[in-house]
Coordinates of C-alpha atoms in Angstrom, one line a residue:
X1 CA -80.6 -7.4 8.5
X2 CA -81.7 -6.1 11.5
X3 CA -83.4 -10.1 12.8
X4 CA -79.9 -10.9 13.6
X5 CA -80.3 -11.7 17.3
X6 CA -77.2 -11.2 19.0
X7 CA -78.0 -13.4 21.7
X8 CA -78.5 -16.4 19.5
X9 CA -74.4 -15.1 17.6
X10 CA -72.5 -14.5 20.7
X11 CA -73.4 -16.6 23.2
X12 CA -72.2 -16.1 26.9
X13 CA -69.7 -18.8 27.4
X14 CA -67.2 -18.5 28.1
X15 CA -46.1 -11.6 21.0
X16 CA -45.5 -12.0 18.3
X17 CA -44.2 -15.6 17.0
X18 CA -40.5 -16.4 16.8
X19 CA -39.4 -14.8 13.3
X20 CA -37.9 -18.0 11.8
X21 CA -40.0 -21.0 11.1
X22 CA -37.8 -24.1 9.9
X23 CA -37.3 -23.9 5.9
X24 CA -40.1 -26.4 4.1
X25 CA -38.5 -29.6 3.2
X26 CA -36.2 -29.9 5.7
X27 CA -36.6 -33.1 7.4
X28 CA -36.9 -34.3 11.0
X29 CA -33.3 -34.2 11.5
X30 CA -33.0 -30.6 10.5
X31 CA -35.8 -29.5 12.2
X32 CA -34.6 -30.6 15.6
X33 CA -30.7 -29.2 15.1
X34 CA -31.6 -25.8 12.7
X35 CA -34.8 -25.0 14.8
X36 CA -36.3 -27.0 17.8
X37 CA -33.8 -26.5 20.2
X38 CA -32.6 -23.0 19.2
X39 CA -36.2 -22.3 19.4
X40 CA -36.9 -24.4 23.0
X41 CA -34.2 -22.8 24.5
X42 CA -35.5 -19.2 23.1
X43 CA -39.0 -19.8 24.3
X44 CA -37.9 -21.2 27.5
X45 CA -35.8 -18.7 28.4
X46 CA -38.6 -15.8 28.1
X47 CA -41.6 -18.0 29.5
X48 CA -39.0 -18.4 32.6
X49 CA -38.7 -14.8 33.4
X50 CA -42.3 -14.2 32.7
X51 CA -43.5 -17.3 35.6
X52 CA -40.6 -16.2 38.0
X53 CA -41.9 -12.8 37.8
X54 CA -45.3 -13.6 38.3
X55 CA -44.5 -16.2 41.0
X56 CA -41.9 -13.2 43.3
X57 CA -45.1 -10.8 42.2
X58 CA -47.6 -13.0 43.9
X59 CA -45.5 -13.6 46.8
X60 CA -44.7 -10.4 47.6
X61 CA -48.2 -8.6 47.2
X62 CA -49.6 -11.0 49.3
X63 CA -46.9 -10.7 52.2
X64 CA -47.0 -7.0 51.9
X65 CA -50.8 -5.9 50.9
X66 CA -51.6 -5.9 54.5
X67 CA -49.7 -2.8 54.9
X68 CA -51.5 -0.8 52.6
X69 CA -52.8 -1.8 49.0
X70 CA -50.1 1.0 47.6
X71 CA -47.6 -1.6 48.3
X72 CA -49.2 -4.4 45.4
X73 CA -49.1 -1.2 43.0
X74 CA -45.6 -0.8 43.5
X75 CA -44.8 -4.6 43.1
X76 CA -47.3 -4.8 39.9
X77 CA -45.3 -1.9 38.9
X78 CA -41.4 -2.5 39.4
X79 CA -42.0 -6.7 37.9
X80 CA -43.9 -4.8 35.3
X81 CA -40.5 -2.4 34.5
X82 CA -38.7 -6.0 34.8
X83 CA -40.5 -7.6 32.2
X84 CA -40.7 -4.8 29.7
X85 CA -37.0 -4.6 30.1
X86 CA -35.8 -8.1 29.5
X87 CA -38.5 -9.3 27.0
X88 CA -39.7 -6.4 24.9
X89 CA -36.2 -4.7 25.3
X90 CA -35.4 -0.6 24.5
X91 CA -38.6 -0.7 22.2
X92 CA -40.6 -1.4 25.9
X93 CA -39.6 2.2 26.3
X94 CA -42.2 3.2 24.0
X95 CA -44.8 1.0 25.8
X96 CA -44.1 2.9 28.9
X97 CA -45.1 6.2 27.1
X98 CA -48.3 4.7 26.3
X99 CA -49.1 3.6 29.6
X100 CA -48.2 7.0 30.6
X101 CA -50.1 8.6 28.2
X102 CA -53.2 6.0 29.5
X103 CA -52.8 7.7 33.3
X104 CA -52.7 11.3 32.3
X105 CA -55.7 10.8 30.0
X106 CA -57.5 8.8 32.9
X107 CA -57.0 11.6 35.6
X108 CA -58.0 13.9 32.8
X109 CA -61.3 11.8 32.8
X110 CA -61.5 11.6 36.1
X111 CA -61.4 15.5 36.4
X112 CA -63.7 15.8 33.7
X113 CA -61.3 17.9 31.5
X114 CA -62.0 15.2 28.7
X115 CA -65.2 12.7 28.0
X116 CA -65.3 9.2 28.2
X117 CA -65.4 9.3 24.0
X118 CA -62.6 11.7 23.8
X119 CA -60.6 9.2 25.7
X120 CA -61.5 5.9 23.9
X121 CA -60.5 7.6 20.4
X122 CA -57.1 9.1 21.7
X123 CA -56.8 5.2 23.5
X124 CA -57.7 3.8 19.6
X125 CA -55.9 6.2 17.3
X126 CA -52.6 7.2 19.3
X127 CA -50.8 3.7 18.8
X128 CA -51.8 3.8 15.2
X129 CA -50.4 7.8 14.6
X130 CA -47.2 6.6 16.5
X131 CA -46.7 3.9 13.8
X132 CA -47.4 6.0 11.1
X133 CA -45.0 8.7 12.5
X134 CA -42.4 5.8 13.4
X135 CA -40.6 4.0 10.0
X136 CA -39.4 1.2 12.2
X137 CA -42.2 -1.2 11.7
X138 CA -40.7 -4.2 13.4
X139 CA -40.4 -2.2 16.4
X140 CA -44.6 -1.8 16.6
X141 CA -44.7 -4.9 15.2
X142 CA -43.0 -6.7 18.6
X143 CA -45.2 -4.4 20.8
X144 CA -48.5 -4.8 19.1
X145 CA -49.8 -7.1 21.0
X146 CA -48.8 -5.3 24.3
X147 CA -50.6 -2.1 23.8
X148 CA -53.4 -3.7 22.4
X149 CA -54.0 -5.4 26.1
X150 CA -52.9 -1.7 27.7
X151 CA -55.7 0.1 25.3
X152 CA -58.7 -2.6 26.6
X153 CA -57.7 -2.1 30.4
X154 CA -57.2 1.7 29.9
X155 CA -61.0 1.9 28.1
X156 CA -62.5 -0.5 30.6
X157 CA -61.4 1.6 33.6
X158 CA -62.7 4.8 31.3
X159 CA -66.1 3.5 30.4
X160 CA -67.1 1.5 34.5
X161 CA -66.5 5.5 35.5
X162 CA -63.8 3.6 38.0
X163 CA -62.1 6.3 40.0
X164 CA -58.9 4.9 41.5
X165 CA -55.4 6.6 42.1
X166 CA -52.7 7.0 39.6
X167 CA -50.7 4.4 41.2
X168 CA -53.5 1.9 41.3
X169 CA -53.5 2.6 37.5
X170 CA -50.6 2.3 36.8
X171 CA -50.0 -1.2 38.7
X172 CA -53.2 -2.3 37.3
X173 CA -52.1 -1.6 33.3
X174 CA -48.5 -3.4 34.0
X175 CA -50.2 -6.4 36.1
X176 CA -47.0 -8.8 35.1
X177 CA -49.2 -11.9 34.5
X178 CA -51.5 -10.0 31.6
X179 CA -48.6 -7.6 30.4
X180 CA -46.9 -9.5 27.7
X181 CA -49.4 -11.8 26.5
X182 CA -52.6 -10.5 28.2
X183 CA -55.4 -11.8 28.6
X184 CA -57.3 -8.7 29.7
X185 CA -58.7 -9.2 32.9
X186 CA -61.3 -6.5 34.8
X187 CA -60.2 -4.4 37.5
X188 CA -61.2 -6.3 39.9
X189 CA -59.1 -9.2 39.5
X190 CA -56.6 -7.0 39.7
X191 CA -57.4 -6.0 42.9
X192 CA -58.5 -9.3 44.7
X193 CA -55.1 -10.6 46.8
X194 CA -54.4 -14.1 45.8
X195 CA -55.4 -16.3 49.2
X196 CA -52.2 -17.7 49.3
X197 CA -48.8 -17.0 48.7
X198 CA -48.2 -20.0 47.3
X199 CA -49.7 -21.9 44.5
X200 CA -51.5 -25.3 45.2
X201 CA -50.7 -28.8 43.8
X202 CA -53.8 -27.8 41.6
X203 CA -52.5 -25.2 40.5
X204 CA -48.8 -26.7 39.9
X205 CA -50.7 -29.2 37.3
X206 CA -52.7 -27.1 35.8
X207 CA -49.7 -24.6 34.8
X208 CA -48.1 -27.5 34.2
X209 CA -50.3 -29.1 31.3
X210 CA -50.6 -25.0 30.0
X211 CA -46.9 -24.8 29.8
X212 CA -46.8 -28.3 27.8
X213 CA -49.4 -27.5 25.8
X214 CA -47.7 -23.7 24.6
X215 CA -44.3 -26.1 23.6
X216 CA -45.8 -28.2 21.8
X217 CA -47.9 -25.8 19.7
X218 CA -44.8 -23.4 19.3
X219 CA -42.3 -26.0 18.4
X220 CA -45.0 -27.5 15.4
X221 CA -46.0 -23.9 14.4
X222 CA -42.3 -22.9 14.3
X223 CA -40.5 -26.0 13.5
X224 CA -42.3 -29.1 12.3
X225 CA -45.7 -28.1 10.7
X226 CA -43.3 -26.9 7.1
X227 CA -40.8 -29.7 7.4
X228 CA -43.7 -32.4 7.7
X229 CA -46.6 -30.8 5.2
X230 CA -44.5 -29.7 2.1
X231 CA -46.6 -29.7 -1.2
X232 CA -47.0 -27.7 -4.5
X233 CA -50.6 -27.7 -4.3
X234 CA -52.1 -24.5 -3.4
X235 CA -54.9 -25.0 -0.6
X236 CA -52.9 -27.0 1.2
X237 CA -49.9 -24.3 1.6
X238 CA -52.3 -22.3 2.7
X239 CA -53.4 -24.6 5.1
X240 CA -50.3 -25.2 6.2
X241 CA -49.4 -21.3 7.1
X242 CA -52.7 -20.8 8.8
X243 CA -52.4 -24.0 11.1
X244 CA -49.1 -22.8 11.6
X245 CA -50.8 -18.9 12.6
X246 CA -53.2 -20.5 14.8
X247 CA -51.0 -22.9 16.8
X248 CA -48.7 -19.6 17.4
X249 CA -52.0 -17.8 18.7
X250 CA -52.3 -21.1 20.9
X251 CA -49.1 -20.8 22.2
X252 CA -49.7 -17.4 23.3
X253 CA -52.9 -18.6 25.0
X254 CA -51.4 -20.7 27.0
X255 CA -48.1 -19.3 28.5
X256 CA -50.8 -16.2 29.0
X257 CA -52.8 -18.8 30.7
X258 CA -49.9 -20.2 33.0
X259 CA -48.9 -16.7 34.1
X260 CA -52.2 -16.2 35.2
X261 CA -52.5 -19.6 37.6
X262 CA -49.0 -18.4 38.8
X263 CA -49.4 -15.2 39.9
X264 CA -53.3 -15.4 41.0
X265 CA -54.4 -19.3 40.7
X266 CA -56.4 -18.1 37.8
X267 CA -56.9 -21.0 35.7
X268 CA -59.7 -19.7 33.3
X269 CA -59.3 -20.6 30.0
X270 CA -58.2 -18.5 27.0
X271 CA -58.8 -20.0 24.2
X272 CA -60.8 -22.7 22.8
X273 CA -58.5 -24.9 20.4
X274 CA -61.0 -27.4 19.5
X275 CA -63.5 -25.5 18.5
X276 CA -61.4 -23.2 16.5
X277 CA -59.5 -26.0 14.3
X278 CA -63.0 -27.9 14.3
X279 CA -65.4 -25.5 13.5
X280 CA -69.0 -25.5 13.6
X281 CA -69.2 -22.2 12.7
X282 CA -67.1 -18.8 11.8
X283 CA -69.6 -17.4 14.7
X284 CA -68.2 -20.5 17.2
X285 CA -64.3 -19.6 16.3
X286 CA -65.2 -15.8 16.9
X287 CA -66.3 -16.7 19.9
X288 CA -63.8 -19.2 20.9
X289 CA -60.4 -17.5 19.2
X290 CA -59.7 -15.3 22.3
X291 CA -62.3 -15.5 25.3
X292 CA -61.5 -12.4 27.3
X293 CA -61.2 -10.6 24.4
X294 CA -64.9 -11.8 23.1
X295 CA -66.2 -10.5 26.7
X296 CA -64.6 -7.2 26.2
X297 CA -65.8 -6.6 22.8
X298 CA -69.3 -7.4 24.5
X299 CA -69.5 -5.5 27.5
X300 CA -67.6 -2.4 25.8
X301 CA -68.5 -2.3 22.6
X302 CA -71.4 -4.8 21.3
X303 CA -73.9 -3.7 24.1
X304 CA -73.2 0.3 24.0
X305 CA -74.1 0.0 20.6
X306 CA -77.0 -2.5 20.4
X307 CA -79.9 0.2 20.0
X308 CA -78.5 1.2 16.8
X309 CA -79.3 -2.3 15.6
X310 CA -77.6 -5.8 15.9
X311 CA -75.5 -5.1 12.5
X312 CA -74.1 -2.5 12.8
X313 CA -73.1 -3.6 16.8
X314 CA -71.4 -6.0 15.5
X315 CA -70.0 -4.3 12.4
X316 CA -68.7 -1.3 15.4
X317 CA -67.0 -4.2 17.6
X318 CA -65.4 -5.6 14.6
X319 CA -64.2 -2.4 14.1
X320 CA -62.8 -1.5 16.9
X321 CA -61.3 -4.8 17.1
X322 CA -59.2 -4.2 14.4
X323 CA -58.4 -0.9 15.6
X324 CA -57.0 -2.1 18.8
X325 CA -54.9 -4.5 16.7
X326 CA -52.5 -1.6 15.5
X327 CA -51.8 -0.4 11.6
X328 CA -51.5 -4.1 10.1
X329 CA -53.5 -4.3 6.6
X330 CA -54.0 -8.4 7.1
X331 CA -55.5 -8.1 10.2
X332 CA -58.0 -5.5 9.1
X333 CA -58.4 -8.1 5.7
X334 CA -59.1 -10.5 8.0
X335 CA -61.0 -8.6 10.6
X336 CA -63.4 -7.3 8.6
X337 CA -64.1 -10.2 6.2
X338 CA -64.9 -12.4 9.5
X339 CA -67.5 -10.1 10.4
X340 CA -69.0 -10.1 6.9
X341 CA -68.9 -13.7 6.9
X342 CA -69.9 -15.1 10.0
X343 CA -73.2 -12.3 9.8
X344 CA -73.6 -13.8 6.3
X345 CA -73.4 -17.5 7.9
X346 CA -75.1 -17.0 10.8
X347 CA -78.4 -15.6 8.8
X348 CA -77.9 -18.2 5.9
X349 CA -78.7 -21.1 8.5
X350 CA -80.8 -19.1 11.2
X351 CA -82.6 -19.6 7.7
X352 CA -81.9 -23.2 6.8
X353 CA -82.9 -24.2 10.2
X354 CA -86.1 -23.0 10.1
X355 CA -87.1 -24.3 6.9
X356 CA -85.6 -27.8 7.9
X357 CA -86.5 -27.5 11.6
X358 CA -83.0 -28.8 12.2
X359 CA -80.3 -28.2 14.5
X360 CA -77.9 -26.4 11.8
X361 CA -78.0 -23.3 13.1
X362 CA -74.4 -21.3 13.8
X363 CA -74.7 -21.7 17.3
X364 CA -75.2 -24.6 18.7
X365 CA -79.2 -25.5 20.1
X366 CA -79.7 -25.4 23.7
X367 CA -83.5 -26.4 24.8
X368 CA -84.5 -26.2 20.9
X369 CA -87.9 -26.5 19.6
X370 CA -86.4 -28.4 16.1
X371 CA -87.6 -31.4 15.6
X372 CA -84.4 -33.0 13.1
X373 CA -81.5 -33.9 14.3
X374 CA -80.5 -37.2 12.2
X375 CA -78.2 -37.8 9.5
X376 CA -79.1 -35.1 7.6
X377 CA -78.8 -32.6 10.7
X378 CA -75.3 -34.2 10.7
X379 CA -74.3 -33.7 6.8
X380 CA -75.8 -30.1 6.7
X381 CA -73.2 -29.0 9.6
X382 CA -70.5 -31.3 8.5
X383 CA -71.1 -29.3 5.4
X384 CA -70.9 -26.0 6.9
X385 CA -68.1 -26.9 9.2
X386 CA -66.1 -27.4 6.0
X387 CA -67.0 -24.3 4.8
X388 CA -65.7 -22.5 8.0
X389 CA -62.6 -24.5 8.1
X390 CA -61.9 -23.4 3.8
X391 CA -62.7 -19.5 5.4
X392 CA -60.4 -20.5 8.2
X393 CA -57.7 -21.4 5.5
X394 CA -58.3 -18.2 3.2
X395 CA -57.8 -16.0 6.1
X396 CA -54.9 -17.3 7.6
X397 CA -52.7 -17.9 4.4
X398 CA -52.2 -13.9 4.9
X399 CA -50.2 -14.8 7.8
X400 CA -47.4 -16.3 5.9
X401 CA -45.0 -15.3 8.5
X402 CA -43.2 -12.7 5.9
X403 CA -42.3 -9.3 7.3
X404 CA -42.9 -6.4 5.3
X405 CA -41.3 -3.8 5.6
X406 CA -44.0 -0.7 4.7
X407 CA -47.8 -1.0 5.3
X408 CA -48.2 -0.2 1.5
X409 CA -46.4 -4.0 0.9
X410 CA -48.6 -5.7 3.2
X411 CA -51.1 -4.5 1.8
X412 CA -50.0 -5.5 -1.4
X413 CA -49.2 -9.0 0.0
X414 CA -52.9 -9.7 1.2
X415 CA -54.1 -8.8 -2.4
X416 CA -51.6 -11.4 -3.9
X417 CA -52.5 -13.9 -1.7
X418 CA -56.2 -13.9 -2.1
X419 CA -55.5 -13.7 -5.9
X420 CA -53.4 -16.9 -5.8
X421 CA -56.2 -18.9 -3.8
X422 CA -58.8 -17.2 -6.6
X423 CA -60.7 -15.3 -4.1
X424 CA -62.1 -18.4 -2.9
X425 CA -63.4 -16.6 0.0
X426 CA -65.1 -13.8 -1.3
X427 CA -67.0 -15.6 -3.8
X428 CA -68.3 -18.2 -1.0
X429 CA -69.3 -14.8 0.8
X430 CA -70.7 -13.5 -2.0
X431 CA -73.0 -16.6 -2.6
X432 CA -74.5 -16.6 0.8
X433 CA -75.5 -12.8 1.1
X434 CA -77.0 -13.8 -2.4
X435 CA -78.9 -16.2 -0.7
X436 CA -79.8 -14.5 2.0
X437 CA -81.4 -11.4 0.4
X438 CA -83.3 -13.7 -2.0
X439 CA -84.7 -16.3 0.4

C-alpha cells in the first residue's frame, strides 16, 4: 500500500439546495409555472443580498482601511451579522455561537491554555455534539455548510500559529463573500485591501458569466433535469438524482465564485465541472469537486500526516473531511467509499500503466516516459472514465433530495439505496483491490 505516491494522486492544480425539485413527469409547461420562476425569483432574491453585501463590504473597507485595519473588521463583521440574519434566519443565531466558540478557543491557543490538537478536535466534534443534542435536524441541516467553512478558517488560523486580535478573527471567520457558500480562503486574502473600490469591466463579466452559469445549473437541478429524464429503469434514476446533486454543488460554486470577484476581484475558480461530469478518474473529480477545499485538506491534513504513510494520509483527510461535513450518514457513505475507491483506482492503473507503458494512469501524464498513447491508450481510459462516471452515479443516488427526519433513517435510506442499485459499487471496488493485491 504504502507505493501510493501522493504526488502522482493529488496533484497541485488548482447551502443547501432549494427543498423542492419539480415532480418527475411534469412537462415543460409545468416546470416553468410550478417551479422555475418560484424558484428564480427565490434564488435571485438571496444571491442579490449576498453580491450587494459583498459589493457595500468592498466599498467601505477600502474607503475606510486607511484609518486603521480595525475598521475592515468591523465592516466584515456587521455585513457578516446582515447576511446571517436575512439568509440563514434565527437558526444563524446558532452559527454565531460557533464563531464565538472559534475566538475564545483561539485566544485560548493563543495563551497557550489549550494545544493546537485540543483545538482542532473541539473545532471537529462541537458541531456534531450540538446536532446530536439538538432534535431539529433541518435546522443543522441549513447551516451545515456554514460551519463547515467557519471550522477550516478557525483550524487554519490554529495550525499557521497566526496570532491576530479577536476582532481580526472574528471579521476574518464572517468575511461576507466566503460566509454562506465559502470557499475558504487563507488569512491573507482576507487581509489584502482590494485595489479598488470598484470592480472593473473584467470583473463585471466575469461575475457576470458565474452568475449565469449558478442559474442555469440551479434551475436544471431544481426544475428541469426530473421533468425531462423520467424513466423506470433503475441506473438511470439514479443518474438523474446525482446529476441533479452535482449541478446544485455547481450552483453553489459559482454564486461562491461571484461573491468573491465582487467583494475582492477574486476570480479563481471553484470547481471544475468538466472534469467532474467527465471523468478521467475518481482521483481527477476528488481533486476537481471543490478546489479550495482540496488545498486545505492538503496543507492541513494530508501533509501533517504523510510520515505515517501515504494511506493512511489520505485515509486521515478523508476523514476529517467527513467530519467537517457535520452528522449526515450519506456523506460519510460517500466520503469514505471515495477514498477507498479512488486509492483502489489509482493503484489498479499506476499498475496497468506500467505493464502497458501507456498513459492510463489516474492522473493525467505530464513529461511521461510511456511510450503508448494510441487507440488503445484511448479505450483503456474511455474504459475507466466509465467506470468513474457508474461510481459517480452510485454515490450520488444517495442524494435523492429526501429529508429525513432522524440520522437513524438516513442511515437506513443509504442502505436501501445501494441495495436497489445491487451494490454495484462495492462489488466494482471489491474487484480492483482483488486485483491489486494479486498483481
Amino acid at each position: 500500500m504504502e507505493e501510493f505516491l501522493y504526488d502522482d494522486y493529488y496533484g497541485d492544480e488548482y447551502a443547501e439546495e432549494f427543498e423542492d425539485r419539480v415532480p418527475v413527469g411534469w412537462g415543460l409547461e409545468g416546470a416553468w409555472e410550478g417551479c422555475v420562476v418560484p424558484v428564480g425569483i427565490q434564488m435571485g432574491t438571496a444571491v442579490g443580498v449576498i453580491l450587494i453585501a459583498c459589493t457595500l463590504h468592498r466599498i467601505l473597507s477600502s474607503v475606510l482601511v486607511r484609518y486603521g485595519t480595525a475598521w475592515r473588521d468591523l465592516i466584515s463583521t456587521l455585513f457578516g451579522s446582515l447576511l446571517l440574519a436575512f439568509i440563514i434566519g434565527p437558526n444563524g443565531t446558532w452559527v454565531a455561537v460557533l464563531i464565538l466558540l472559534h475566538v475564545i478557543l483561539l485566544i485560548c491557543l493563543q495563551y497557550r491554555l489549550i494545544s493546537c490538537s485540543i483545538y482542532v478536535i473541539i473545532a471537529l466534534l462541537a458541531p456534531i455534539l450540538l446536532e446530536v443534542l439538538d432534535s431539529d435536524t433541518d435546522r443543522w441541516q441549513q447551516i451545515r455548510g456554514v460551519n463547515m467553512g467557519i471550522a477550516m478558517k478557525g483550524i487554519s488560523l490554529a495550525m499557521d500559529g497566526i496570532t491576530i486580535p479577536w476582532y481580526t478573527t472574528i471579521g476574518y471567520l464572517m468575511h461576507p463573500p466566503s460566509l454562506i457558500f465559502g470557499p475558504w480562503r487563507p488569512l491573507e486574502d482576507y487581509t489584502v485591501t482590494p485595489r479598488r473600490a470598484f470592480f472593473t469591466l473584467q470583473d463585471s463579466i466575469l461575475c457576470l458569466w458565474s452568475l449565469f452559469v449558478a442559474g442555469f445549473t440551479l434551475l436544471t437541478s431544481n426544475c428541469l433535469v426530473a421533468s425531462l429524464v423520467s424513466s423506470s429503469w433503475r441506473w438511470l434514476e439514479a443518474y438523474r438524482d446525482a446529476l441533479a446533486f452535482r449541478l446544485g454543488h455547481y450552483f453553489v460554486s459559482h454564486v461562491a465564485r461571484a461573491s468573491s470577484i465582487v467583494a475582492s476581484s477574486d476570480s479563481r475558480p471553484i470547481v471544475h465541472a468538466l472534469a467532474v461530469e467527465v471523468p478521467r478518474s475518481l482521483v481527477d473529480v476528488a481533486v476537481s469537486w471543490n478546489i479550495p477545499m482540496h488545498i486545505w485538506l492538503k496543507r492541513y491534513v494530508f501533509e501533517i500526516y504523510r510520515n505515517r504513510g501515504a494511506t493512511v494520509a489520505l485515509l486521515i483527510t478523508y476523514l476529517v473531511s467527513a467530519l467537517l461535513h457535520g452528522l449526515s450518514p450519506p456523506l460519510v457513505a460517500v466520503l469514505m467509499h471515495l477514498a477507498t475507491a479512488s486509492w483502489a483506482e489509482f493503484s489498479v492503473r499506476r499498475k496497468v500503466a506500467s505493464v502497458f507503458r501507456a498513459c492510463v494512469a489516474a492522473r493525467k501524464c505530464t513529461n511521461c516516459k510511456h511510450t503508448h498513447r494510441g487507440i488503445r491508450t484511448i479505450a483503456i481510459n474511455v474504459m475507466f472514465g466509465a467506470v468513474a462516471l457508474l461510481q459517480l452515479t452510485y454515490l450520488g443516488a444517495l442524494f435523492d433530495g429526501t429529508q429525513h427526519t432522524s440520522i437513524a433513517s438516513a442511515g437506513g435510506a443509504v442502505w436501501d439505496k445501494w441495495r436497489h442499485l445491487g451494490f454495484a459499487g462495492h462489488w466494482i471496488l471489491g474487484g480492483a483491490l482483488v486485483f491489486h493485491i494479486a498483481s
